[in-house]
mmCIF file of C-alpha atoms and ligand atoms in Angstrom:
data_model
loop_
_atom_site.group_PDB
_atom_site.id
_atom_site.type_symbol
_atom_site.label_atom_id
_atom_site.label_comp_id
_atom_site.label_asym_id
_atom_site.label_seq_id
_atom_site.Cartn_x
_atom_site.Cartn_y
_atom_site.Cartn_z
ATOM 1 C CA MET A 66 0.000 0.000 0.000
ATOM 2 C CA ILE A 67 1.303 3.500 -0.809
ATOM 3 C CA GLU A 68 1.765 5.717 2.245
ATOM 4 C CA PRO A 69 -0.292 8.912 1.652
ATOM 5 C CA HIS A 70 2.564 11.248 2.712
ATOM 6 C CA LEU A 71 5.065 9.867 0.208
ATOM 7 C CA PRO A 72 5.199 11.480 -3.259
ATOM 8 C CA ARG A 73 4.880 9.069 -6.184
ATOM 9 C CA ILE A 74 8.103 8.299 -7.970
ATOM 10 C CA THR A 75 7.931 9.463 -11.576
ATOM 11 C CA LYS A 76 11.512 10.321 -12.539
ATOM 12 C CA ALA A 77 14.329 8.054 -13.635
ATOM 13 C CA VAL A 78 17.940 9.192 -13.857
ATOM 14 C CA ILE A 79 20.299 7.209 -16.083
ATOM 15 C CA PRO A 80 24.003 7.983 -15.661
ATOM 16 C CA ALA A 81 25.747 7.284 -18.957
ATOM 17 C CA ALA A 82 28.773 9.550 -18.848
ATOM 18 C CA GLY A 83 31.488 7.093 -17.810
ATOM 19 C CA LEU A 84 34.574 6.594 -19.962
ATOM 20 C CA GLY A 85 33.938 2.890 -20.577
ATOM 21 C CA THR A 86 37.649 2.077 -20.485
ATOM 22 C CA ARG A 87 37.040 -1.672 -20.128
ATOM 23 C CA PHE A 88 35.591 -1.654 -23.621
ATOM 24 C CA LEU A 89 38.253 0.310 -25.490
ATOM 25 C CA PRO A 90 38.751 0.773 -28.372
ATOM 26 C CA ALA A 91 35.021 0.183 -29.129
ATOM 27 C CA THR A 92 34.167 3.053 -26.783
ATOM 28 C CA LYS A 93 36.707 5.507 -28.142
ATOM 29 C CA ALA A 94 34.090 7.402 -30.153
ATOM 30 C CA THR A 95 30.865 5.620 -29.079
ATOM 31 C CA PRO A 96 29.338 5.522 -25.596
ATOM 32 C CA LYS A 97 29.425 1.955 -24.234
ATOM 33 C CA GLU A 98 25.696 2.242 -23.555
ATOM 34 C CA MET A 99 25.165 2.338 -27.342
ATOM 35 C CA LEU A 100 26.802 -1.053 -27.954
ATOM 36 C CA PRO A 101 24.144 -3.371 -29.404
ATOM 37 C CA VAL A 102 22.714 -6.257 -27.417
ATOM 38 C CA VAL A 103 21.368 -8.347 -30.299
ATOM 39 C CA ASP A 104 19.759 -5.491 -32.286
ATOM 40 C CA LYS A 105 19.023 -2.804 -29.710
ATOM 41 C CA PRO A 106 21.579 -0.629 -27.917
ATOM 42 C CA ALA A 107 22.004 -1.610 -24.264
ATOM 43 C CA ILE A 108 20.613 1.752 -23.136
ATOM 44 C CA GLN A 109 17.246 1.105 -24.815
ATOM 45 C CA TYR A 110 16.638 -1.917 -22.578
ATOM 46 C CA VAL A 111 17.341 0.327 -19.578
ATOM 47 C CA VAL A 112 14.915 3.057 -20.687
ATOM 48 C CA GLU A 113 12.292 0.377 -21.447
ATOM 49 C CA GLU A 114 12.758 -0.984 -17.924
ATOM 50 C CA ALA A 115 12.182 2.484 -16.403
ATOM 51 C CA VAL A 116 9.021 2.924 -18.476
ATOM 52 C CA ALA A 117 7.761 -0.561 -17.541
ATOM 53 C CA ALA A 118 8.099 0.456 -13.875
ATOM 54 C CA GLY A 119 5.924 3.532 -14.537
ATOM 55 C CA LEU A 120 8.726 6.115 -14.862
ATOM 56 C CA ASP A 121 8.386 7.906 -18.164
ATOM 57 C CA ASP A 122 10.293 11.077 -17.254
ATOM 58 C CA VAL A 123 13.861 10.061 -17.985
ATOM 59 C CA LEU A 124 16.951 12.198 -17.428
ATOM 60 C CA MET A 125 20.096 10.880 -19.015
ATOM 61 C CA VAL A 126 23.421 12.106 -17.662
ATOM 62 C CA THR A 127 25.735 12.190 -20.639
ATOM 63 C CA GLY A 128 29.292 13.215 -21.311
ATOM 64 C CA ARG A 129 31.514 13.310 -24.329
ATOM 65 C CA ASN A 130 30.143 11.404 -27.353
ATOM 66 C CA LYS A 131 26.602 12.183 -26.219
ATOM 67 C CA ARG A 132 25.222 12.623 -29.728
ATOM 68 C CA PRO A 133 24.465 8.953 -30.483
ATOM 69 C CA LEU A 134 22.501 8.648 -27.214
ATOM 70 C CA GLU A 135 20.364 11.685 -27.965
ATOM 71 C CA ASP A 136 19.889 10.727 -31.602
ATOM 72 C CA HIS A 137 18.767 7.230 -30.685
ATOM 73 C CA PHE A 138 15.840 8.524 -28.620
ATOM 74 C CA ASP A 139 14.925 11.198 -31.169
ATOM 75 C CA ARG A 140 13.032 10.927 -34.474
ATOM 76 C CA ASN A 141 15.004 10.120 -37.625
ATOM 77 C CA TYR A 142 12.737 11.543 -40.317
ATOM 78 C CA GLU A 143 14.957 10.596 -43.270
ATOM 79 C CA LEU A 144 15.110 6.948 -42.247
ATOM 80 C CA GLU A 145 11.411 6.849 -41.371
ATOM 81 C CA GLU A 146 10.536 8.331 -44.749
ATOM 82 C CA ALA A 147 12.716 5.798 -46.589
ATOM 83 C CA LEU A 148 11.207 2.830 -44.703
ATOM 84 C CA SER A 149 7.713 4.150 -45.168
ATOM 85 C CA LYS A 150 8.246 4.571 -48.951
ATOM 86 C CA LYS A 151 9.416 0.955 -49.091
ATOM 87 C CA GLY A 152 6.334 -0.130 -47.148
ATOM 88 C CA ASP A 153 8.598 -1.718 -44.504
ATOM 89 C CA ARG A 154 6.161 -1.261 -41.640
ATOM 90 C CA SER A 155 7.801 -3.567 -39.142
ATOM 91 C CA ARG A 156 11.225 -1.875 -39.367
ATOM 92 C CA LEU A 157 9.533 1.522 -39.283
ATOM 93 C CA ALA A 158 7.833 0.532 -36.038
ATOM 94 C CA ARG A 159 11.173 -0.658 -34.608
ATOM 95 C CA VAL A 160 12.795 2.672 -35.495
ATOM 96 C CA GLN A 161 9.957 4.680 -33.951
ATOM 97 C CA GLU A 162 9.832 2.601 -30.752
ATOM 98 C CA SER A 163 12.800 4.329 -29.136
ATOM 99 C CA SER A 164 11.634 7.872 -29.893
ATOM 100 C CA ASP A 165 8.116 7.207 -28.573
ATOM 101 C CA LEU A 166 9.218 5.522 -25.343
ATOM 102 C CA ALA A 167 9.529 8.278 -22.765
ATOM 103 C CA THR A 168 9.966 11.998 -22.226
ATOM 104 C CA MET A 169 13.725 12.273 -22.481
ATOM 105 C CA HIS A 170 15.863 14.970 -20.874
ATOM 106 C CA TYR A 171 19.636 15.330 -20.951
ATOM 107 C CA VAL A 172 22.226 16.924 -18.738
ATOM 108 C CA ARG A 173 25.977 16.928 -19.278
ATOM 109 C CA GLN A 174 28.342 15.864 -16.586
ATOM 110 C CA GLY A 175 31.395 17.604 -18.017
ATOM 111 C CA ASP A 176 34.252 15.726 -16.401
ATOM 112 C CA PRO A 177 33.403 12.157 -15.392
ATOM 113 C CA ARG A 178 34.096 12.706 -11.678
ATOM 114 C CA GLY A 179 32.327 9.554 -10.543
ATOM 115 C CA LEU A 180 28.857 8.058 -10.240
ATOM 116 C CA GLY A 181 28.005 10.211 -7.197
ATOM 117 C CA HIS A 182 28.867 13.332 -9.172
ATOM 118 C CA ALA A 183 26.783 12.100 -12.143
ATOM 119 C CA VAL A 184 23.766 11.657 -9.842
ATOM 120 C CA LEU A 185 24.326 15.130 -8.378
ATOM 121 C CA CYS A 186 24.063 16.576 -11.906
ATOM 122 C CA ALA A 187 20.402 15.435 -11.822
ATOM 123 C CA ALA A 188 19.523 17.591 -8.780
ATOM 124 C CA PRO A 189 17.995 20.591 -10.629
ATOM 125 C CA HIS A 190 15.773 18.273 -12.720
ATOM 126 C CA VAL A 191 14.699 16.000 -9.866
ATOM 127 C CA GLY A 192 13.938 18.651 -7.230
ATOM 128 C CA ARG A 193 12.836 17.371 -3.805
ATOM 129 C CA GLU A 194 11.116 14.140 -4.854
ATOM 130 C CA PRO A 195 12.343 10.587 -4.464
ATOM 131 C CA PHE A 196 13.660 9.262 -7.794
ATOM 132 C CA ALA A 197 15.098 6.143 -9.381
ATOM 133 C CA VAL A 198 18.625 5.688 -10.747
ATOM 134 C CA LEU A 199 19.322 3.033 -13.376
ATOM 135 C CA LEU A 200 22.916 2.541 -14.492
ATOM 136 C CA GLY A 201 23.084 2.718 -18.258
ATOM 137 C CA ASP A 202 25.375 -0.297 -18.570
ATOM 138 C CA ASP A 203 23.492 -2.616 -16.229
ATOM 139 C CA LEU A 204 20.868 -4.746 -17.924
ATOM 140 C CA ILE A 205 18.117 -6.429 -15.905
ATOM 141 C CA ASP A 206 16.158 -9.089 -17.757
ATOM 142 C CA PRO A 207 12.690 -7.641 -18.484
ATOM 143 C CA ARG A 208 11.101 -10.840 -17.151
ATOM 144 C CA ASP A 209 12.566 -10.258 -13.679
ATOM 145 C CA PRO A 210 11.040 -6.930 -12.645
ATOM 146 C CA LEU A 211 13.334 -5.475 -9.987
ATOM 147 C CA LEU A 212 12.600 -1.773 -10.143
ATOM 148 C CA ALA A 213 8.859 -2.129 -9.519
ATOM 149 C CA ARG A 214 9.638 -4.132 -6.364
ATOM 150 C CA MET A 215 12.142 -1.480 -5.204
ATOM 151 C CA ILE A 216 9.581 1.282 -5.730
ATOM 152 C CA ALA A 217 7.018 -0.695 -3.719
ATOM 153 C CA VAL A 218 9.559 -1.133 -0.886
ATOM 154 C CA SER A 219 10.386 2.595 -0.891
ATOM 155 C CA GLU A 220 6.691 3.471 -0.819
ATOM 156 C CA ARG A 221 6.258 1.184 2.176
ATOM 157 C CA HIS A 222 9.336 2.143 4.218
ATOM 158 C CA GLY A 223 10.291 5.626 2.907
ATOM 159 C CA GLY A 224 13.966 6.525 2.524
ATOM 160 C CA SER A 225 16.150 4.900 -0.105
ATOM 161 C CA VAL A 226 16.354 1.415 -1.578
ATOM 162 C CA VAL A 227 19.333 -0.272 -3.218
ATOM 163 C CA ALA A 228 19.380 -3.451 -5.291
ATOM 164 C CA LEU A 229 21.555 -6.238 -3.899
ATOM 165 C CA MET A 230 22.758 -9.454 -5.416
ATOM 166 C CA GLU A 231 24.688 -12.331 -3.850
ATOM 167 C CA VAL A 232 28.110 -12.681 -5.446
ATOM 168 C CA ALA A 233 30.994 -15.098 -4.904
ATOM 169 C CA PRO A 234 33.464 -13.857 -2.231
ATOM 170 C CA GLU A 235 36.200 -13.353 -4.861
ATOM 171 C CA GLN A 236 33.874 -10.990 -6.784
ATOM 172 C CA VAL A 237 33.053 -8.713 -3.838
ATOM 173 C CA HIS A 238 35.994 -6.360 -4.543
ATOM 174 C CA LEU A 239 34.315 -5.350 -7.833
ATOM 175 C CA TYR A 240 31.217 -3.902 -6.146
ATOM 176 C CA GLY A 241 29.874 -1.789 -3.321
ATOM 177 C CA CYS A 242 29.076 -4.220 -0.515
ATOM 178 C CA ALA A 243 26.315 -3.978 2.131
ATOM 179 C CA ALA A 244 26.113 -4.772 5.851
ATOM 180 C CA VAL A 245 22.496 -5.821 6.429
ATOM 181 C CA GLU A 246 19.873 -6.882 8.948
ATOM 182 C CA PRO A 247 16.813 -8.990 8.077
ATOM 183 C CA THR A 248 13.284 -7.544 7.878
ATOM 184 C CA GLY A 249 9.923 -9.316 7.889
ATOM 185 C CA ASP A 250 10.125 -9.765 4.083
ATOM 186 C CA ALA A 251 12.411 -12.510 2.754
ATOM 187 C CA ASP A 252 13.692 -10.391 -0.164
ATOM 188 C CA VAL A 253 14.110 -7.138 1.796
ATOM 189 C CA VAL A 254 16.933 -6.231 4.190
ATOM 190 C CA ARG A 255 17.769 -3.148 6.203
ATOM 191 C CA VAL A 256 21.129 -1.737 5.090
ATOM 192 C CA THR A 257 23.248 -0.657 8.063
ATOM 193 C CA GLY A 258 26.474 0.104 6.212
ATOM 194 C CA LEU A 259 28.111 0.141 2.782
ATOM 195 C CA VAL A 260 31.714 -0.237 1.649
ATOM 196 C CA GLU A 261 32.907 0.486 -1.906
ATOM 197 C CA LYS A 262 34.933 -2.341 -3.484
ATOM 198 C CA PRO A 263 36.215 -3.960 -0.247
ATOM 199 C CA GLU A 264 38.919 -6.596 0.036
ATOM 200 C CA PRO A 265 37.223 -9.969 0.705
ATOM 201 C CA SER A 266 38.507 -9.877 4.310
ATOM 202 C CA ASP A 267 36.871 -6.448 4.934
ATOM 203 C CA ALA A 268 33.574 -7.257 3.195
ATOM 204 C CA PRO A 269 30.606 -7.103 5.595
ATOM 205 C CA SER A 270 28.651 -9.652 3.475
ATOM 206 C CA ASN A 271 28.584 -11.122 -0.021
ATOM 207 C CA LEU A 272 25.674 -8.838 -0.972
ATOM 208 C CA ALA A 273 26.812 -6.545 -3.785
ATOM 209 C CA VAL A 274 25.088 -3.319 -4.781
ATOM 210 C CA ILE A 275 23.983 -3.514 -8.426
ATOM 211 C CA GLY A 276 22.918 -0.702 -10.726
ATOM 212 C CA ARG A 277 19.404 0.166 -9.552
ATOM 213 C CA TYR A 278 18.538 2.639 -6.805
ATOM 214 C CA VAL A 279 15.505 4.453 -5.458
ATOM 215 C CA LEU A 280 16.852 7.520 -3.696
ATOM 216 C CA ASP A 281 15.570 10.036 -1.214
ATOM 217 C CA PRO A 282 16.400 13.573 -2.453
ATOM 218 C CA GLY A 283 18.407 14.036 0.796
ATOM 219 C CA ILE A 284 21.164 12.255 -1.145
ATOM 220 C CA PHE A 285 21.874 15.505 -3.030
ATOM 221 C CA ASP A 286 22.734 17.398 0.180
ATOM 222 C CA ILE A 287 25.152 14.628 1.095
ATOM 223 C CA LEU A 288 26.676 14.386 -2.385
ATOM 224 C CA ARG A 289 27.410 18.120 -2.380
ATOM 225 C CA LYS A 290 29.648 17.522 0.637
ATOM 226 C CA THR A 291 31.084 14.142 -0.392
ATOM 227 C CA GLU A 292 34.824 14.242 -1.021
ATOM 228 C CA PRO A 293 36.362 12.115 -3.779
ATOM 229 C CA GLY A 294 36.839 8.579 -2.471
ATOM 230 C CA ARG A 295 38.100 5.380 -4.042
ATOM 231 C CA GLY A 296 39.774 5.985 -7.417
ATOM 232 C CA GLY A 297 39.612 9.777 -6.835
ATOM 233 C CA GLU A 298 35.903 9.694 -7.799
ATOM 234 C CA ILE A 299 32.855 10.983 -5.933
ATOM 235 C CA GLN A 300 31.278 7.686 -4.992
ATOM 236 C CA LEU A 301 27.515 7.193 -4.700
ATOM 237 C CA THR A 302 28.246 4.373 -2.232
ATOM 238 C CA ASP A 303 29.972 6.814 0.157
ATOM 239 C CA ALA A 304 26.917 9.085 0.144
ATOM 240 C CA LEU A 305 24.580 6.112 0.634
ATOM 241 C CA GLN A 306 26.712 4.981 3.563
ATOM 242 C CA GLN A 307 25.933 8.322 5.226
ATOM 243 C CA LEU A 308 22.212 7.931 4.508
ATOM 244 C CA ALA A 309 22.346 4.461 6.064
ATOM 245 C CA ALA A 310 24.232 5.782 9.115
ATOM 246 C CA ASP A 311 22.031 8.813 9.796
ATOM 247 C CA GLU A 312 18.280 8.383 9.319
ATOM 248 C CA LYS A 313 17.640 12.100 9.873
ATOM 249 C CA VAL A 314 19.172 13.135 6.538
ATOM 250 C CA GLY A 315 16.915 10.904 4.470
ATOM 251 C CA GLY A 316 17.271 7.348 5.725
ATOM 252 C CA PRO A 317 16.525 4.540 6.207
ATOM 253 C CA VAL A 318 18.202 2.518 3.451
ATOM 254 C CA HIS A 319 16.692 -0.834 2.524
ATOM 255 C CA GLY A 320 17.942 -3.408 0.061
ATOM 256 C CA VAL A 321 15.952 -5.647 -2.269
ATOM 257 C CA VAL A 322 17.812 -8.920 -2.760
ATOM 258 C CA PHE A 323 17.525 -9.700 -6.465
ATOM 259 C CA GLN A 324 17.719 -13.257 -7.718
ATOM 260 C CA GLY A 325 16.891 -12.679 -11.365
ATOM 261 C CA ARG A 326 19.009 -12.305 -14.494
ATOM 262 C CA ARG A 327 21.337 -9.319 -14.711
ATOM 263 C CA TYR A 328 24.186 -8.454 -17.069
ATOM 264 C CA ASP A 329 26.923 -5.860 -16.709
ATOM 265 C CA THR A 330 27.181 -4.807 -20.345
ATOM 266 C CA GLY A 331 30.242 -2.677 -19.488
ATOM 267 C CA ASP A 332 32.146 -5.917 -18.866
ATOM 268 C CA ARG A 333 33.184 -7.746 -22.039
ATOM 269 C CA ALA A 334 32.452 -11.307 -20.884
ATOM 270 C CA ASP A 335 29.084 -10.389 -19.361
ATOM 271 C CA TYR A 336 28.208 -8.402 -22.482
ATOM 272 C CA LEU A 337 28.784 -11.521 -24.597
ATOM 273 C CA ARG A 338 26.692 -13.622 -22.199
ATOM 274 C CA ALA A 339 23.845 -11.101 -22.469
ATOM 275 C CA ILE A 340 23.870 -11.281 -26.255
ATOM 276 C CA VAL A 341 23.996 -15.082 -26.397
ATOM 277 C CA ARG A 342 21.228 -15.552 -23.851
ATOM 278 C CA LEU A 343 18.899 -12.915 -25.279
ATOM 279 C CA ALA A 344 19.509 -14.105 -28.848
ATOM 280 C CA CYS A 345 18.762 -17.715 -27.841
ATOM 281 C CA GLU A 346 15.471 -16.615 -26.354
ATOM 282 C CA ARG A 347 14.313 -14.512 -29.308
ATOM 283 C CA GLU A 348 11.452 -15.981 -31.332
ATOM 284 C CA ASP A 349 12.850 -14.755 -34.654
ATOM 285 C CA LEU A 350 16.536 -15.582 -34.152
ATOM 286 C CA GLY A 351 16.477 -18.157 -31.362
ATOM 287 C CA PRO A 352 15.729 -21.459 -33.134
ATOM 288 C CA ASP A 353 18.524 -21.132 -35.741
ATOM 289 C CA PHE A 354 20.971 -19.552 -33.330
ATOM 290 C CA ARG A 355 20.426 -22.222 -30.656
ATOM 291 C CA ALA A 356 20.953 -24.990 -33.212
ATOM 292 C CA TRP A 357 24.202 -23.363 -34.385
ATOM 293 C CA LEU A 358 25.355 -22.821 -30.794
ATOM 294 C CA ARG A 359 24.734 -26.474 -29.895
ATOM 295 C CA ARG A 360 26.778 -27.616 -32.898
ATOM 296 C CA TYR A 361 29.520 -25.130 -32.106
ATOM 297 C CA VAL A 362 29.790 -26.236 -28.471
ATOM 298 C CA THR A 363 29.710 -29.977 -29.198
ATOM 299 C CA GLU A 364 31.782 -30.069 -32.379
ATOM 300 C CA GLU A 365 34.146 -27.144 -32.343
ATOM 301 C CA MET A 366 34.996 -26.505 -28.672
HETATM 302 P P1 UTP B 430 31.554 2.361 -14.337
HETATM 303 O O1 UTP B 430 32.036 2.114 -12.970
HETATM 304 O O2 UTP B 430 31.195 1.185 -15.155
HETATM 305 O O3 UTP B 430 32.651 3.262 -15.067
HETATM 306 O O4 UTP B 430 30.305 3.322 -14.226
HETATM 307 P P2 UTP B 430 32.855 3.614 -16.584
HETATM 308 O O5 UTP B 430 33.813 4.738 -16.661
HETATM 309 O O6 UTP B 430 31.547 3.860 -17.275
HETATM 310 O O7 UTP B 430 33.472 2.283 -17.255
HETATM 311 P P3 UTP B 430 34.918 1.620 -17.129
HETATM 312 O O8 UTP B 430 34.976 1.038 -15.737
HETATM 313 O O9 UTP B 430 35.941 2.690 -17.377
HETATM 314 O O10 UTP B 430 34.925 0.573 -18.192
HETATM 315 C C1 UTP B 430 29.012 2.864 -13.827
HETATM 316 C C2 UTP B 430 27.952 3.758 -14.435
HETATM 317 O O11 UTP B 430 28.102 5.095 -13.998
HETATM 318 C C3 UTP B 430 28.242 5.974 -15.100
HETATM 319 C C4 UTP B 430 28.687 5.098 -16.245
HETATM 320 O O12 UTP B 430 28.294 5.658 -17.494
HETATM 321 C C5 UTP B 430 27.986 3.776 -15.947
HETATM 322 O O13 UTP B 430 26.644 3.791 -16.412
HETATM 323 N N1 UTP B 430 29.222 7.024 -14.740
HETATM 324 C C6 UTP B 430 30.399 6.695 -14.148
HETATM 325 C C7 UTP B 430 28.928 8.334 -15.024
HETATM 326 O O14 UTP B 430 27.841 8.657 -15.583
HETATM 327 N N2 UTP B 430 29.826 9.301 -14.680
HETATM 328 C C8 UTP B 430 31.014 9.001 -14.083
HETATM 329 O O15 UTP B 430 31.792 9.942 -13.790
HETATM 330 C C9 UTP B 430 31.301 7.662 -13.814
#
């Protein structure tokens, strides 16, 4: 049930201004969020996920090479005209899908000073309402709706909600990691602390923070005062740690423990896994592709 005093969440912020160094040279002149996953850029899945969760006001935080991102969510009259003249209705519909999805807004980050700084760039657009953050390179399978659950948890408890996923102990150093306490709901925990990319021996749990957040606007006040942390970047995790530690500035922080399918498309191996899995499951491509893949694995590997 939605608490009457809590404003409805309508805005999604998608940080997409990182340098994407793990994917060089592909990302030298193209944002990594534009790399195709089968036949759609990764970022389109993310915007579709926001819209499916009821958030159709989308602010994208962009940096250098922002043009392809903006163009993708805009009309392309020349192409539409050409497809329409050919009578190619299905491709025309595919081209128009991305421009009809949501009300898109853009802000530039300037220097990529970290995820926390990217989120802070959204402050003038967001105002004093709670909002969602979806990382532009993190793909959640559309059949495993995580964001809707996080919004429901934030409407029930107030404060902020992070998405958590169990990872192997040797993977913990790649993520922000949460110290947690159980709640009455099996998939919801209370977050009591957060550490960015800890050594396995310092990790408070094997629950890693993944790229979905529902944030109380109090986060902006904290981010304005957050000093650069790990890697010289302004870390969102450091600001969230303060929210978790001090309820008065906008806490509490809860975590939804996600058990569905998720791909980090900024990581080369995970990007390939995303493509293979999604291609296998596609009605148009799947049957042929699965047959080829089976032959490849049994005969050529
Ligand atoms: P990553 O940690 O994946 O960093 O950012 P990155 O620079 O994009 O990629 P690598 O590690 O160099 O390969 C997580 C998310 O935060 C955004 C990124 O675009 C990505 O969606 N981000 C990161 C920003 O928008 N601004 C930043 O300053 C840093």
